[in-house]
Short mmCIF file of C-alpha atoms in Angstrom, two decimals:
data_model
loop_
_atom_site.label_atom_id
_atom_site.label_comp_id
_atom_site.label_asym_id
_atom_site.label_seq_id
_atom_site.Cartn_x
_atom_site.Cartn_y
_atom_site.Cartn_z
CA MET A 1 -27.31 3.59 -84.22
CA PRO A 2 -27.32 3.33 -80.44
CA HIS A 3 -24.72 1.05 -78.91
CA ALA A 4 -26.02 -2.29 -77.65
CA SER A 5 -24.78 -1.66 -74.10
CA ARG A 6 -26.27 1.81 -73.82
CA ILE A 7 -28.42 2.17 -70.70
CA GLN A 8 -31.64 4.09 -71.04
CA LEU A 9 -33.27 5.11 -67.81
CA PRO A 10 -35.78 7.86 -67.03
CA PRO A 11 -35.31 10.03 -63.94
CA ASN A 12 -36.28 7.98 -60.87
CA PRO A 13 -40.03 8.69 -60.46
CA ALA A 14 -40.18 7.32 -56.88
CA GLU A 15 -41.08 9.59 -53.98
CA PRO A 16 -37.88 10.89 -52.29
CA GLN A 17 -36.95 8.68 -49.34
CA VAL A 18 -33.36 9.76 -48.67
CA MET A 19 -32.58 12.68 -46.38
CA HIS A 20 -29.09 14.17 -46.24
CA ILE A 21 -28.28 16.25 -43.16
CA ASP A 22 -25.19 18.44 -43.22
CA LEU A 23 -23.94 20.60 -40.38
CA ASN A 24 -22.12 23.06 -42.61
CA SER A 25 -19.16 24.84 -41.04
CA CYS A 26 -19.74 22.34 -38.25
CA PHE A 27 -16.72 22.96 -36.02
CA ALA A 28 -16.93 26.73 -36.36
CA THR A 29 -20.67 26.74 -35.68
CA VAL A 30 -20.19 24.53 -32.61
CA GLU A 31 -17.49 26.87 -31.30
CA GLN A 32 -19.81 29.84 -31.88
CA GLN A 33 -22.53 27.97 -30.01
CA ALA A 34 -20.21 27.20 -27.11
CA ARG A 35 -18.75 30.70 -26.94
CA PRO A 36 -21.47 33.31 -27.46
CA LEU A 37 -18.94 36.12 -27.90
CA LEU A 38 -17.77 34.51 -31.16
CA ARG A 39 -21.24 34.64 -32.72
CA GLY A 40 -21.52 36.86 -35.75
CA ARG A 41 -17.73 37.10 -36.01
CA PRO A 42 -15.42 35.41 -38.53
CA VAL A 43 -14.06 32.28 -36.85
CA GLY A 44 -11.52 29.79 -38.14
CA ILE A 45 -10.77 26.43 -36.56
CA THR A 46 -7.17 25.26 -36.59
CA ASN A 47 -5.57 22.04 -35.46
CA ARG A 48 -2.59 23.67 -33.77
CA ASN A 49 -1.74 26.98 -32.19
CA THR A 50 1.16 27.79 -34.50
CA GLU A 51 1.74 30.23 -37.33
CA TYR A 52 2.22 27.32 -39.76
CA THR A 53 -1.25 25.98 -39.22
CA CYS A 54 -4.15 26.03 -41.64
CA VAL A 55 -7.86 26.61 -41.24
CA VAL A 56 -9.72 23.28 -41.09
CA ALA A 57 -13.16 24.89 -40.78
CA ALA A 58 -14.41 28.43 -41.22
CA SER A 59 -17.60 30.10 -40.04
CA TYR A 60 -20.04 31.58 -42.55
CA GLU A 61 -18.86 35.06 -41.56
CA ALA A 62 -15.26 34.08 -42.38
CA LYS A 63 -16.30 32.43 -45.65
CA ALA A 64 -18.11 35.63 -46.62
CA GLN A 65 -14.75 37.42 -46.37
CA GLY A 66 -13.05 34.87 -48.62
CA VAL A 67 -11.55 32.51 -46.06
CA LYS A 68 -11.57 28.93 -47.31
CA VAL A 69 -10.93 25.59 -45.69
CA GLY A 70 -7.28 24.61 -46.08
CA MET A 71 -6.07 28.22 -46.23
CA ASN A 72 -3.02 28.94 -44.12
CA PHE A 73 -3.01 31.19 -41.07
CA HIS A 74 -1.39 34.20 -42.75
CA ASP A 75 -3.68 34.20 -45.80
CA ALA A 76 -6.76 33.90 -43.59
CA ARG A 77 -5.53 36.80 -41.49
CA LEU A 78 -4.94 38.93 -44.60
CA LEU A 79 -8.45 38.33 -45.92
CA ALA A 80 -10.20 38.69 -42.57
CA PRO A 81 -8.05 40.74 -40.19
CA ASP A 82 -10.56 40.35 -37.35
CA ILE A 83 -10.77 36.56 -37.71
CA VAL A 84 -10.57 34.65 -34.43
CA LEU A 85 -8.66 31.40 -34.80
CA VAL A 86 -9.69 28.75 -32.31
CA GLU A 87 -7.94 25.43 -31.68
CA SER A 88 -10.20 22.44 -32.35
CA ASP A 89 -11.81 20.67 -29.41
CA PRO A 90 -12.81 17.09 -30.39
CA PRO A 91 -14.98 16.19 -27.34
CA LYS A 92 -17.23 19.16 -28.07
CA TYR A 93 -17.77 18.05 -31.68
CA HIS A 94 -18.27 14.48 -30.54
CA HIS A 95 -21.06 15.62 -28.23
CA VAL A 96 -22.87 17.36 -31.11
CA TYR A 97 -22.24 14.34 -33.34
CA GLN A 98 -23.84 12.04 -30.75
CA ILE A 99 -26.88 14.29 -30.45
CA LEU A 100 -27.24 14.39 -34.23
CA VAL A 101 -26.98 10.59 -34.48
CA ASP A 102 -29.58 10.14 -31.71
CA ILE A 103 -31.98 12.52 -33.45
CA MET A 104 -31.50 10.79 -36.81
CA LYS A 105 -31.94 7.29 -35.37
CA SER A 106 -35.24 8.29 -33.80
CA TYR A 107 -36.74 8.44 -37.32
CA SER A 108 -35.28 5.40 -39.06
CA PRO A 109 -32.94 2.53 -38.20
CA ASN A 110 -31.21 3.00 -41.55
CA VAL A 111 -28.83 5.83 -40.68
CA THR A 112 -25.37 6.20 -42.22
CA MET A 113 -22.91 8.80 -40.97
CA LYS A 114 -20.77 9.88 -43.91
CA SER A 115 -18.44 11.92 -41.71
CA ILE A 116 -18.42 13.80 -38.45
CA ASP A 117 -20.78 16.48 -39.70
CA GLU A 118 -23.03 14.79 -42.23
CA GLY A 119 -25.27 11.79 -42.33
CA ILE A 120 -28.02 10.12 -44.30
CA ILE A 121 -31.40 8.84 -43.18
CA ASP A 122 -32.99 6.32 -45.50
CA PHE A 123 -36.73 6.35 -44.86
CA SER A 124 -37.46 3.39 -47.17
CA GLY A 125 -39.77 0.95 -45.41
CA THR A 126 -40.71 3.35 -42.60
CA GLY A 127 -43.96 4.51 -44.22
CA LEU A 128 -46.12 2.91 -41.55
CA VAL A 129 -44.33 4.82 -38.79
CA ASN A 130 -43.49 8.10 -40.51
CA LYS A 131 -46.71 9.20 -42.13
CA ARG A 132 -45.73 12.85 -42.34
CA PRO A 133 -44.06 14.45 -45.38
CA LEU A 134 -40.26 14.30 -45.18
CA ALA A 135 -40.08 18.10 -45.35
CA ASP A 136 -41.99 18.31 -42.04
CA ILE A 137 -39.59 15.83 -40.49
CA GLY A 138 -36.69 17.90 -41.83
CA TYR A 139 -37.98 21.07 -40.13
CA GLU A 140 -38.54 19.08 -36.94
CA ILE A 141 -34.92 17.84 -37.02
CA LYS A 142 -33.71 21.44 -37.38
CA ALA A 143 -35.83 22.47 -34.38
CA ARG A 144 -34.64 19.52 -32.27
CA LEU A 145 -31.02 20.29 -33.06
CA LYS A 146 -31.50 23.87 -31.85
CA GLU A 147 -33.29 22.68 -28.74
CA GLU A 148 -30.82 19.96 -27.79
CA VAL A 149 -27.54 21.67 -28.72
CA GLY A 150 -28.26 25.37 -28.82
CA SER A 151 -29.93 28.19 -30.68
CA TRP A 152 -26.92 28.89 -32.93
CA MET A 153 -26.87 25.42 -34.46
CA ARG A 154 -28.03 25.21 -38.06
CA CYS A 155 -28.08 22.42 -40.58
CA ASN A 156 -28.80 21.99 -44.26
CA ILE A 157 -31.18 19.27 -45.28
CA GLY A 158 -31.61 17.74 -48.70
CA ILE A 159 -34.31 15.24 -49.66
CA ALA A 160 -34.17 13.22 -52.87
CA PRO A 161 -34.61 9.71 -54.29
CA ASN A 162 -30.88 8.89 -53.94
CA ARG A 163 -27.89 9.92 -51.83
CA PHE A 164 -26.17 11.96 -54.51
CA LEU A 165 -29.19 14.16 -55.26
CA ALA A 166 -29.96 14.46 -51.53
CA LYS A 167 -26.44 15.82 -50.94
CA THR A 168 -26.82 18.15 -53.92
CA ALA A 169 -30.15 19.38 -52.48
CA ALA A 170 -28.52 19.98 -49.08
CA GLY A 171 -26.01 22.31 -50.69
CA LEU A 172 -28.50 24.49 -52.57
CA HIS A 173 -29.37 27.04 -49.88
CA LYS A 174 -26.70 27.40 -47.22
CA PRO A 175 -26.96 27.96 -44.33
CA ASP A 176 -30.07 26.44 -42.80
CA GLY A 177 -31.71 25.37 -46.07
CA LEU A 178 -34.13 22.55 -46.81
CA ASP A 179 -34.56 21.51 -50.43
CA ILE A 180 -36.19 18.62 -52.22
CA ILE A 181 -35.14 17.24 -55.60
CA THR A 182 -37.54 14.95 -57.43
CA ALA A 183 -37.90 13.77 -61.01
CA ARG A 184 -40.21 16.75 -61.58
CA ASN A 185 -37.76 19.51 -60.62
CA LEU A 186 -34.51 17.73 -61.55
CA GLN A 187 -33.92 19.68 -64.76
CA ALA A 188 -34.89 23.02 -63.20
CA THR A 189 -32.48 22.40 -60.31
CA PHE A 190 -29.61 21.37 -62.57
CA SER A 191 -30.14 24.41 -64.79
CA GLU A 192 -29.04 26.65 -61.89
CA LEU A 193 -25.84 24.73 -61.09
CA LYS A 194 -22.31 24.59 -62.45
CA LEU A 195 -20.56 21.29 -63.12
CA THR A 196 -18.27 21.78 -60.12
CA ASP A 197 -21.30 22.25 -57.85
CA LEU A 198 -21.92 18.51 -58.25
CA THR A 199 -20.26 16.36 -55.60
CA GLY A 200 -17.45 14.38 -57.21
CA ILE A 201 -16.89 16.81 -60.07
CA ALA A 202 -13.80 18.91 -59.47
CA GLU A 203 -11.36 20.43 -61.96
CA ARG A 204 -10.12 17.15 -63.47
CA ASN A 205 -13.52 15.60 -64.02
CA GLN A 206 -14.75 18.94 -65.31
CA ALA A 207 -11.92 18.91 -67.86
CA ARG A 208 -12.87 15.36 -68.91
CA LEU A 209 -16.49 16.40 -69.38
CA ASN A 210 -15.52 19.56 -71.24
CA ALA A 211 -13.37 17.49 -73.61
CA ALA A 212 -16.52 15.58 -74.55
CA GLY A 213 -18.47 18.80 -75.14
CA ILE A 214 -20.29 18.74 -71.79
CA TYR A 215 -20.20 22.13 -70.07
CA THR A 216 -23.30 22.22 -67.85
CA PRO A 217 -25.07 19.80 -65.48
CA LEU A 218 -28.02 19.74 -67.91
CA GLN A 219 -25.75 18.57 -70.74
CA PHE A 220 -24.26 16.06 -68.29
CA LEU A 221 -27.78 14.82 -67.50
CA ASP A 222 -28.63 14.49 -71.19
CA ALA A 223 -25.41 12.67 -72.13
CA PRO A 224 -25.92 9.01 -73.15
CA SER A 225 -24.42 6.38 -70.86
CA ASP A 226 -22.05 4.96 -73.48
CA ILE A 227 -20.53 8.40 -74.10
CA LEU A 228 -19.96 8.81 -70.37
CA ARG A 229 -18.50 5.32 -70.05
CA ARG A 230 -16.35 5.20 -73.20
CA ARG A 231 -15.32 8.80 -73.81
CA VAL A 232 -15.56 10.70 -70.53
CA PHE A 233 -14.76 8.42 -67.60
CA LYS A 234 -13.42 5.49 -69.66
CA SER A 235 -14.75 3.03 -67.08
CA ILE A 236 -17.90 1.69 -65.44
CA CYS A 237 -17.96 4.99 -63.50
CA GLY A 238 -19.67 6.48 -66.56
CA ASP A 239 -22.67 4.19 -66.07
CA ASP A 240 -22.71 5.04 -62.36
CA TRP A 241 -22.82 8.75 -63.16
CA TYR A 242 -25.64 8.18 -65.65
CA LYS A 243 -27.75 6.46 -62.96
CA ARG A 244 -26.68 8.79 -60.14
CA LEU A 245 -27.75 11.93 -61.99
CA ARG A 246 -31.19 10.42 -62.63
CA GLY A 247 -31.82 9.62 -58.99
CA TRP A 248 -31.08 5.88 -59.06
CA GLU A 249 -29.05 4.63 -56.09
CA VAL A 250 -25.46 3.57 -56.79
CA ASP A 251 -23.69 4.93 -53.70
CA ASP A 252 -25.15 2.66 -51.02
CA ILE A 253 -21.84 0.87 -50.52
CA GLU A 254 -19.95 0.12 -47.30
CA PHE A 255 -16.18 0.09 -47.64
CA GLY A 256 -14.26 -2.29 -45.37
CA LEU A 257 -11.22 -1.36 -43.32
CA LYS A 258 -8.03 -2.04 -45.29
CA THR A 259 -5.34 -0.05 -43.50
CA VAL A 260 -4.74 1.61 -40.14
CA GLY A 261 -2.11 4.27 -39.69
CA ARG A 262 -1.00 7.73 -38.72
CA GLN A 263 1.15 10.51 -40.13
CA PHE A 264 2.78 13.56 -38.60
CA VAL A 265 4.48 16.68 -39.94
CA LEU A 266 7.45 17.15 -37.61
CA ASP A 267 7.30 20.07 -35.23
CA GLU A 268 10.94 21.12 -35.77
CA MET A 269 12.56 22.20 -39.01
CA ARG A 270 15.82 20.43 -38.12
CA PRO A 271 14.77 17.49 -35.99
CA SER A 272 17.33 15.40 -34.15
CA ARG A 273 17.31 11.62 -34.59
CA GLU A 274 15.92 11.20 -31.06
CA LEU A 275 13.06 13.55 -31.83
CA VAL A 276 12.14 11.67 -35.02
CA ILE A 277 12.21 8.31 -33.22
CA SER A 278 10.16 9.78 -30.38
CA ARG A 279 7.44 10.94 -32.81
CA LEU A 280 7.53 7.60 -34.65
CA ALA A 281 7.16 5.72 -31.35
CA TYR A 282 4.11 7.81 -30.56
CA LEU A 283 2.58 7.17 -33.99
CA CYS A 284 3.22 3.42 -33.57
CA GLU A 285 1.62 3.48 -30.13
CA THR A 286 -1.53 5.20 -31.33
CA THR A 287 -1.71 2.97 -34.44
CA ALA A 288 -1.54 -0.14 -32.19
CA MET A 289 -4.28 1.39 -30.02
CA LYS A 290 -6.45 1.80 -33.13
CA LEU A 291 -5.83 -1.86 -34.06
CA ARG A 292 -6.89 -3.08 -30.62
CA TYR A 293 -9.86 -0.70 -30.57
CA LYS A 294 -11.14 -2.26 -33.80
CA GLY A 295 -10.36 -5.80 -32.57
CA ILE A 296 -7.98 -6.54 -35.42
CA CYS A 297 -4.31 -7.28 -35.92
CA ALA A 298 -2.02 -6.61 -38.87
CA ARG A 299 0.69 -8.46 -40.75
CA GLY A 300 2.17 -5.71 -42.86
CA VAL A 301 3.91 -2.43 -42.06
CA PHE A 302 4.49 0.51 -44.38
CA VAL A 303 6.61 3.48 -43.30
CA TYR A 304 7.43 6.62 -45.21
CA VAL A 305 9.48 9.77 -44.81
CA ARG A 306 9.09 13.04 -46.66
CA TYR A 307 12.27 15.12 -46.48
CA ALA A 308 12.72 18.86 -46.24
CA ASN A 309 14.28 18.92 -49.74
CA GLY A 310 11.13 17.35 -51.21
CA ASP A 311 12.48 13.79 -51.51
CA TYR A 312 10.28 10.89 -50.51
CA TRP A 313 11.27 7.47 -49.17
CA TYR A 314 9.17 4.50 -48.20
CA ASP A 315 9.50 0.85 -47.34
CA ARG A 316 7.04 -1.91 -46.61
CA LYS A 317 7.12 -5.49 -45.43
CA MET A 318 4.62 -8.28 -44.95
CA PHE A 319 5.51 -10.41 -41.90
CA LYS A 320 4.65 -14.07 -41.31
CA SER A 321 3.10 -13.45 -37.90
CA SER A 322 0.39 -10.94 -37.06
CA PHE A 323 0.76 -8.28 -34.37
CA TYR A 324 -1.27 -5.72 -32.42
CA THR A 325 0.84 -4.61 -29.43
CA ASN A 326 2.54 -1.23 -29.15
CA THR A 327 5.99 -2.81 -28.87
CA GLU A 328 5.54 -5.08 -31.88
CA VAL A 329 4.30 -2.29 -34.12
CA LEU A 330 7.25 -0.09 -33.10
CA ARG A 331 9.80 -2.89 -33.42
CA ARG A 332 8.66 -3.81 -36.92
CA ALA A 333 8.40 -0.19 -38.01
CA LEU A 334 11.93 0.48 -36.78
CA LEU A 335 13.24 -2.50 -38.77
CA LEU A 336 12.23 -0.61 -41.89
CA PHE A 337 12.61 2.96 -40.65
CA ASN A 338 16.27 2.55 -39.63
CA ASN A 339 17.14 1.88 -43.29
CA ARG A 340 16.01 5.31 -44.42
CA PRO A 341 18.50 7.63 -46.12
CA LEU A 342 19.85 10.34 -43.82
CA GLU A 343 20.82 12.91 -46.45
CA ALA A 344 18.29 15.56 -45.47
CA TYR A 345 16.12 16.54 -42.55
CA GLU A 346 12.87 14.65 -42.16
CA ARG A 347 9.77 16.80 -42.59
CA GLU A 348 6.96 14.28 -42.37
CA ILE A 349 6.79 10.69 -41.19
CA GLY A 350 4.04 8.11 -41.32
CA ILE A 351 3.25 4.50 -40.54
CA THR A 352 0.48 2.32 -41.93
CA CYS A 353 -0.43 -1.23 -40.93
CA TYR A 354 -2.02 -3.42 -43.59
CA GLY A 355 -2.84 -7.08 -44.12
CA LEU A 356 -5.55 -6.75 -41.47
CA GLU A 357 -7.23 -9.80 -39.99
CA PRO A 358 -9.43 -10.55 -36.98
CA SER A 359 -7.56 -10.24 -33.71
CA ASN A 360 -5.82 -13.28 -32.26
CA ILE A 361 -5.63 -11.66 -28.84
CA ASN A 362 -7.34 -14.65 -27.20
CA GLN A 363 -5.01 -17.16 -28.85
CA VAL A 364 -2.50 -18.36 -26.25
CA SER A 365 0.92 -18.75 -27.83
CA LEU A 366 3.35 -21.61 -27.33
CA LEU A 367 6.04 -19.01 -26.79
CA GLU A 368 6.14 -17.63 -23.27
CA GLU A 369 7.54 -14.23 -24.26
CA VAL A 370 4.68 -13.67 -26.73
CA ASN A 371 2.14 -14.41 -23.99
CA LYS A 372 3.92 -12.08 -21.56
CA GLU A 373 3.78 -9.25 -24.04
CA ALA A 374 0.06 -9.85 -24.69
CA TRP A 375 -0.69 -9.88 -20.95
CA LEU A 376 1.41 -6.77 -20.43
CA THR A 377 -0.51 -4.97 -23.18
CA GLU A 378 -3.84 -6.07 -21.68
CA ALA A 379 -2.79 -4.83 -18.22
CA MET A 380 -1.54 -1.56 -19.68
CA ASP A 381 -4.82 -1.00 -21.55
CA THR A 382 -6.78 -1.65 -18.35
CA ILE A 383 -4.75 0.90 -16.40
CA ASN A 384 -4.96 3.46 -19.20
CA GLY A 385 -8.70 2.87 -19.42
CA GLN A 386 -9.05 3.50 -15.69
CA PHE A 387 -6.80 6.53 -15.30
CA GLY A 388 -6.70 8.06 -18.78
CA GLU A 389 -4.80 7.34 -21.99
CA PHE A 390 -0.98 7.43 -21.80
CA THR A 391 -0.88 6.93 -18.03
CA ILE A 392 1.53 4.12 -18.96
CA THR A 393 3.42 4.74 -22.17
CA PHE A 394 6.77 4.38 -23.95
CA ALA A 395 9.49 6.45 -22.33
CA THR A 396 10.76 7.09 -25.88
CA SER A 397 7.59 8.87 -26.91
CA LEU A 398 7.13 10.86 -23.71
CA SER A 399 8.13 14.17 -25.30
CA ALA A 400 5.68 13.61 -28.17
CA LYS A 401 2.57 13.49 -25.99
CA ASP A 402 2.14 17.24 -25.78
CA THR A 403 3.17 17.87 -29.37
CA VAL A 404 1.43 15.24 -31.50
CA LYS A 405 -2.20 15.91 -30.76
CA GLN A 406 -4.92 13.67 -32.04
CA LYS A 407 -7.18 15.74 -34.22
CA ILE A 408 -10.52 15.37 -35.86
CA PRO A 409 -10.38 13.03 -38.83
CA PHE A 410 -12.30 14.08 -41.91
CA GLY A 411 -14.29 11.47 -43.74
CA THR A 412 -14.47 8.77 -41.09
CA THR A 413 -15.88 8.42 -37.61
CA ARG A 414 -14.37 4.98 -37.03
CA TYR A 415 -12.09 6.01 -34.18
CA PHE A 416 -14.16 8.80 -32.73
CA GLU A 417 -14.66 7.27 -29.28
CA LEU A 418 -10.98 6.40 -29.04
CA LEU A 419 -9.99 9.86 -30.17
CA CYS A 420 -12.22 11.58 -27.62
CA ASN A 421 -10.92 9.42 -24.78
CA ARG A 422 -7.45 10.53 -25.74
CA ALA A 423 -8.21 14.22 -26.29
CA MET B 1 -5.24 33.60 -32.85
CA ASP B 2 -7.63 33.13 -30.00
CA GLN B 3 -6.42 34.53 -26.67
CA VAL B 4 -6.98 31.77 -24.16
CA ASN B 5 -5.61 32.10 -20.65
CA VAL B 6 -5.24 28.64 -19.18
CA VAL B 7 -6.02 28.72 -15.45
CA ASN B 8 -6.80 25.19 -14.15
CA LYS B 9 -7.69 26.25 -10.60
CA ASP B 10 -10.44 25.07 -8.27
CA VAL B 11 -13.13 27.73 -7.85
CA ASN B 12 -16.29 28.26 -5.82
CA ILE B 13 -19.43 28.32 -7.93
CA VAL B 14 -23.00 29.20 -7.05
CA ALA B 15 -25.17 27.03 -9.29
CA TYR B 16 -28.90 26.82 -9.93
CA TYR B 17 -30.60 23.58 -10.89
CA PHE B 18 -33.74 23.40 -13.00
CA HIS B 19 -36.22 20.68 -13.87
CA ASN B 20 -35.54 19.35 -17.35
CA LYS B 21 -38.56 17.55 -18.87
CA GLY B 22 -38.11 14.33 -16.95
CA ARG B 23 -34.39 14.16 -17.59
CA ARG B 24 -31.57 14.92 -15.15
CA LEU B 25 -31.63 18.35 -13.56
CA ARG B 26 -30.24 21.11 -15.74
CA CYS B 27 -27.42 23.00 -14.08
CA PHE B 28 -26.71 26.70 -14.57
CA PRO B 29 -23.56 28.03 -12.87
CA LYS B 30 -24.74 31.48 -11.80
CA SER B 31 -21.66 33.10 -10.35
CA MET B 32 -18.03 32.49 -9.52
CA GLU B 33 -15.46 34.04 -7.20
CA TRP B 34 -12.30 34.63 -9.19
CA ALA B 35 -9.25 36.86 -8.73
CA GLY B 36 -10.96 38.87 -5.99
CA ARG B 37 -14.12 39.62 -7.90
CA ARG B 38 -17.45 38.02 -8.55
CA VAL B 39 -18.17 36.90 -12.11
CA ASN B 40 -21.88 36.69 -12.91
CA PHE B 41 -22.57 34.37 -15.81
CA THR B 42 -25.28 35.44 -18.22
CA GLU B 43 -25.44 32.56 -20.69
CA THR B 44 -24.49 28.94 -21.12
CA GLY B 45 -22.93 28.32 -24.51
CA MET B 46 -22.75 24.56 -24.37
CA VAL B 47 -22.53 21.76 -21.83
CA HIS B 48 -20.82 18.56 -22.86
CA PRO B 49 -19.44 15.55 -21.04
CA THR B 50 -15.86 14.39 -21.33
CA ARG B 51 -13.86 11.62 -19.72
CA LYS B 52 -10.52 11.42 -17.99
CA GLY B 53 -10.00 7.68 -17.57
CA GLN B 54 -13.08 6.49 -15.69
CA ARG B 55 -13.88 9.97 -14.32
CA MET B 56 -16.77 11.79 -15.92
CA LEU B 57 -16.38 15.54 -16.21
CA HIS B 58 -19.04 17.99 -17.35
CA VAL B 59 -17.64 20.89 -19.30
CA PHE B 60 -19.57 24.18 -19.13
CA ASP B 61 -18.78 26.90 -21.65
CA MET B 62 -20.09 30.06 -19.99
CA THR B 63 -20.00 33.78 -20.68
CA ASP B 64 -20.49 36.89 -18.58
CA GLY B 65 -20.81 39.10 -21.67
CA ASN B 66 -17.16 40.21 -21.54
CA ALA B 67 -15.25 36.94 -21.76
CA ASP B 68 -15.87 33.22 -22.27
CA TYR B 69 -15.12 30.90 -19.37
CA ARG B 70 -14.61 27.16 -19.47
CA LEU B 71 -15.60 25.38 -16.27
CA GLU B 72 -15.32 21.68 -15.46
CA PHE B 73 -17.53 19.95 -12.94
CA ASP B 74 -16.17 16.68 -11.57
CA ALA B 75 -19.25 14.53 -10.94
CA GLN B 76 -17.34 12.27 -8.50
CA GLN B 77 -15.49 14.87 -6.47
CA LEU B 78 -18.32 17.43 -6.81
CA SER B 79 -15.70 20.09 -7.48
CA TRP B 80 -15.55 22.95 -9.97
CA THR B 81 -12.43 23.88 -11.90
CA LEU B 82 -11.95 27.05 -13.91
CA VAL B 83 -10.08 25.65 -16.92
CA SER B 84 -9.57 28.75 -19.04
CA ILE B 85 -10.71 32.26 -19.81
CA ALA B 86 -10.95 33.39 -23.43
CA ASP B 87 -11.14 37.07 -24.19
CA ILE B 88 -11.49 37.95 -27.86
CA SER B 89 -11.07 41.66 -27.25
CA GLU B 90 -7.41 40.93 -26.38
CA SER B 91 -6.88 38.73 -29.39
CA GLN B 92 -6.69 41.40 -32.07
CA ASP B 93 -3.16 42.45 -31.26
CA ALA B 94 -0.15 40.58 -29.97
CA PRO B 95 0.18 38.31 -28.04
CA ARG B 96 -1.54 35.91 -30.42
CA PHE B 97 -0.91 32.61 -28.68
CA ALA B 98 -2.23 31.06 -25.54
CA HIS B 99 -0.19 31.49 -22.41
CA THR B 100 -0.66 30.40 -18.83
CA VAL B 101 -1.58 32.77 -16.04
CA THR B 102 -1.85 31.96 -12.38
CA ALA B 103 -4.25 33.25 -9.77
#
């Protein structure tokens, strides 16, 4: 007997209105566009010019030789001896990102950028303006991208009734594909995929599904919602998967900002205390810049240290007053950081501000020294805005400026403008 | 690792400007005097703007078919800077890392 709370939904019969655009191998493709001599060659993008770096993006030519994202320099070199490793260049990627956003917004106001290299256009409600089939618009977007950025630029486009299926469609024929998934071809499309081809299903979720006797996307599609909820995912996520696979929208959610922070793997194997404090000061400075950029202040600080011997230490504290200046973030971080054990060399440090609230930058304090610090920060930001970031900075963190480089964040474009000003 | 020679020197550039469908003129740096020879550019890879404080710089990634050149045009000073030269043919063997050369 079916369970009372079992959901029964058919595949979403609506015409596809969601378009997913993905610049696959984005950074590598942009570098190949910018430097014609790299075209047709295996290219890997790294965040630093050191032998301990890893590949953060690989060109299709490199991927064909087995190079994967996250692979370290030596492994990549073994697999593809002629690979050219290029240090990432954020302003270049930002330029392409801006062009992509402008192109997407010219078709619908409902555009969501999921990360630096992928975005979603929701065409719902634009029927009166866009009378053409979405596939035609997709091919036009590809042509405009080539025209406005360069002939080497390619993108994958997926069209479907919901975001999940649109992303799945975008991954079907790389590079430069355009695929449409509807209720009519849903089963045929799933029959050609593996479970791990579905976004959100990696080894662990695959193991969960396998434990319930589900080995293929088609079996996943046919599984009842209560089995997914009670036996596989053991949460409401099971119902979400049931709807998601059938083309019903469950992923149209905006997540608010909860924390702001930075981490850094130290550039020396045996760092001195001064070096560690210098790097921490720099991280605090850039975290405070992020807070001011977003117009927020924080009340809590979390610091952590990962040691060379594998040990991990952290501390956190919620303060009564909120803060947003460079000095305050550093002072509060040091209150915690100076209590760390000193039994081994530090390998990685990080700071995170939490307890975020709207900025009180315009609130004049009764305490003169608080006002002075706020005015000083405002003046410093004005000068840095005029002459470039870090024109005025902590003397403590001076040596970190050339070492701790701001790199491209994956997954969020919240601080992109700030990052590019700094790069 | 990519072999990038950082230069950062002012250079003389001969540039052509083309109409661009009602937008600002499109610039193509045609040739450059560098290290006693003339470099004739054959293709623009990408042009993108970048900022240094309030200054707007236009970055041109150019190639002459043998090496890739990065040029910066300062829109306020109207000056050209050769930022770096990248030569992949050198990158297969040591040295693997970027180093600075002077004119």
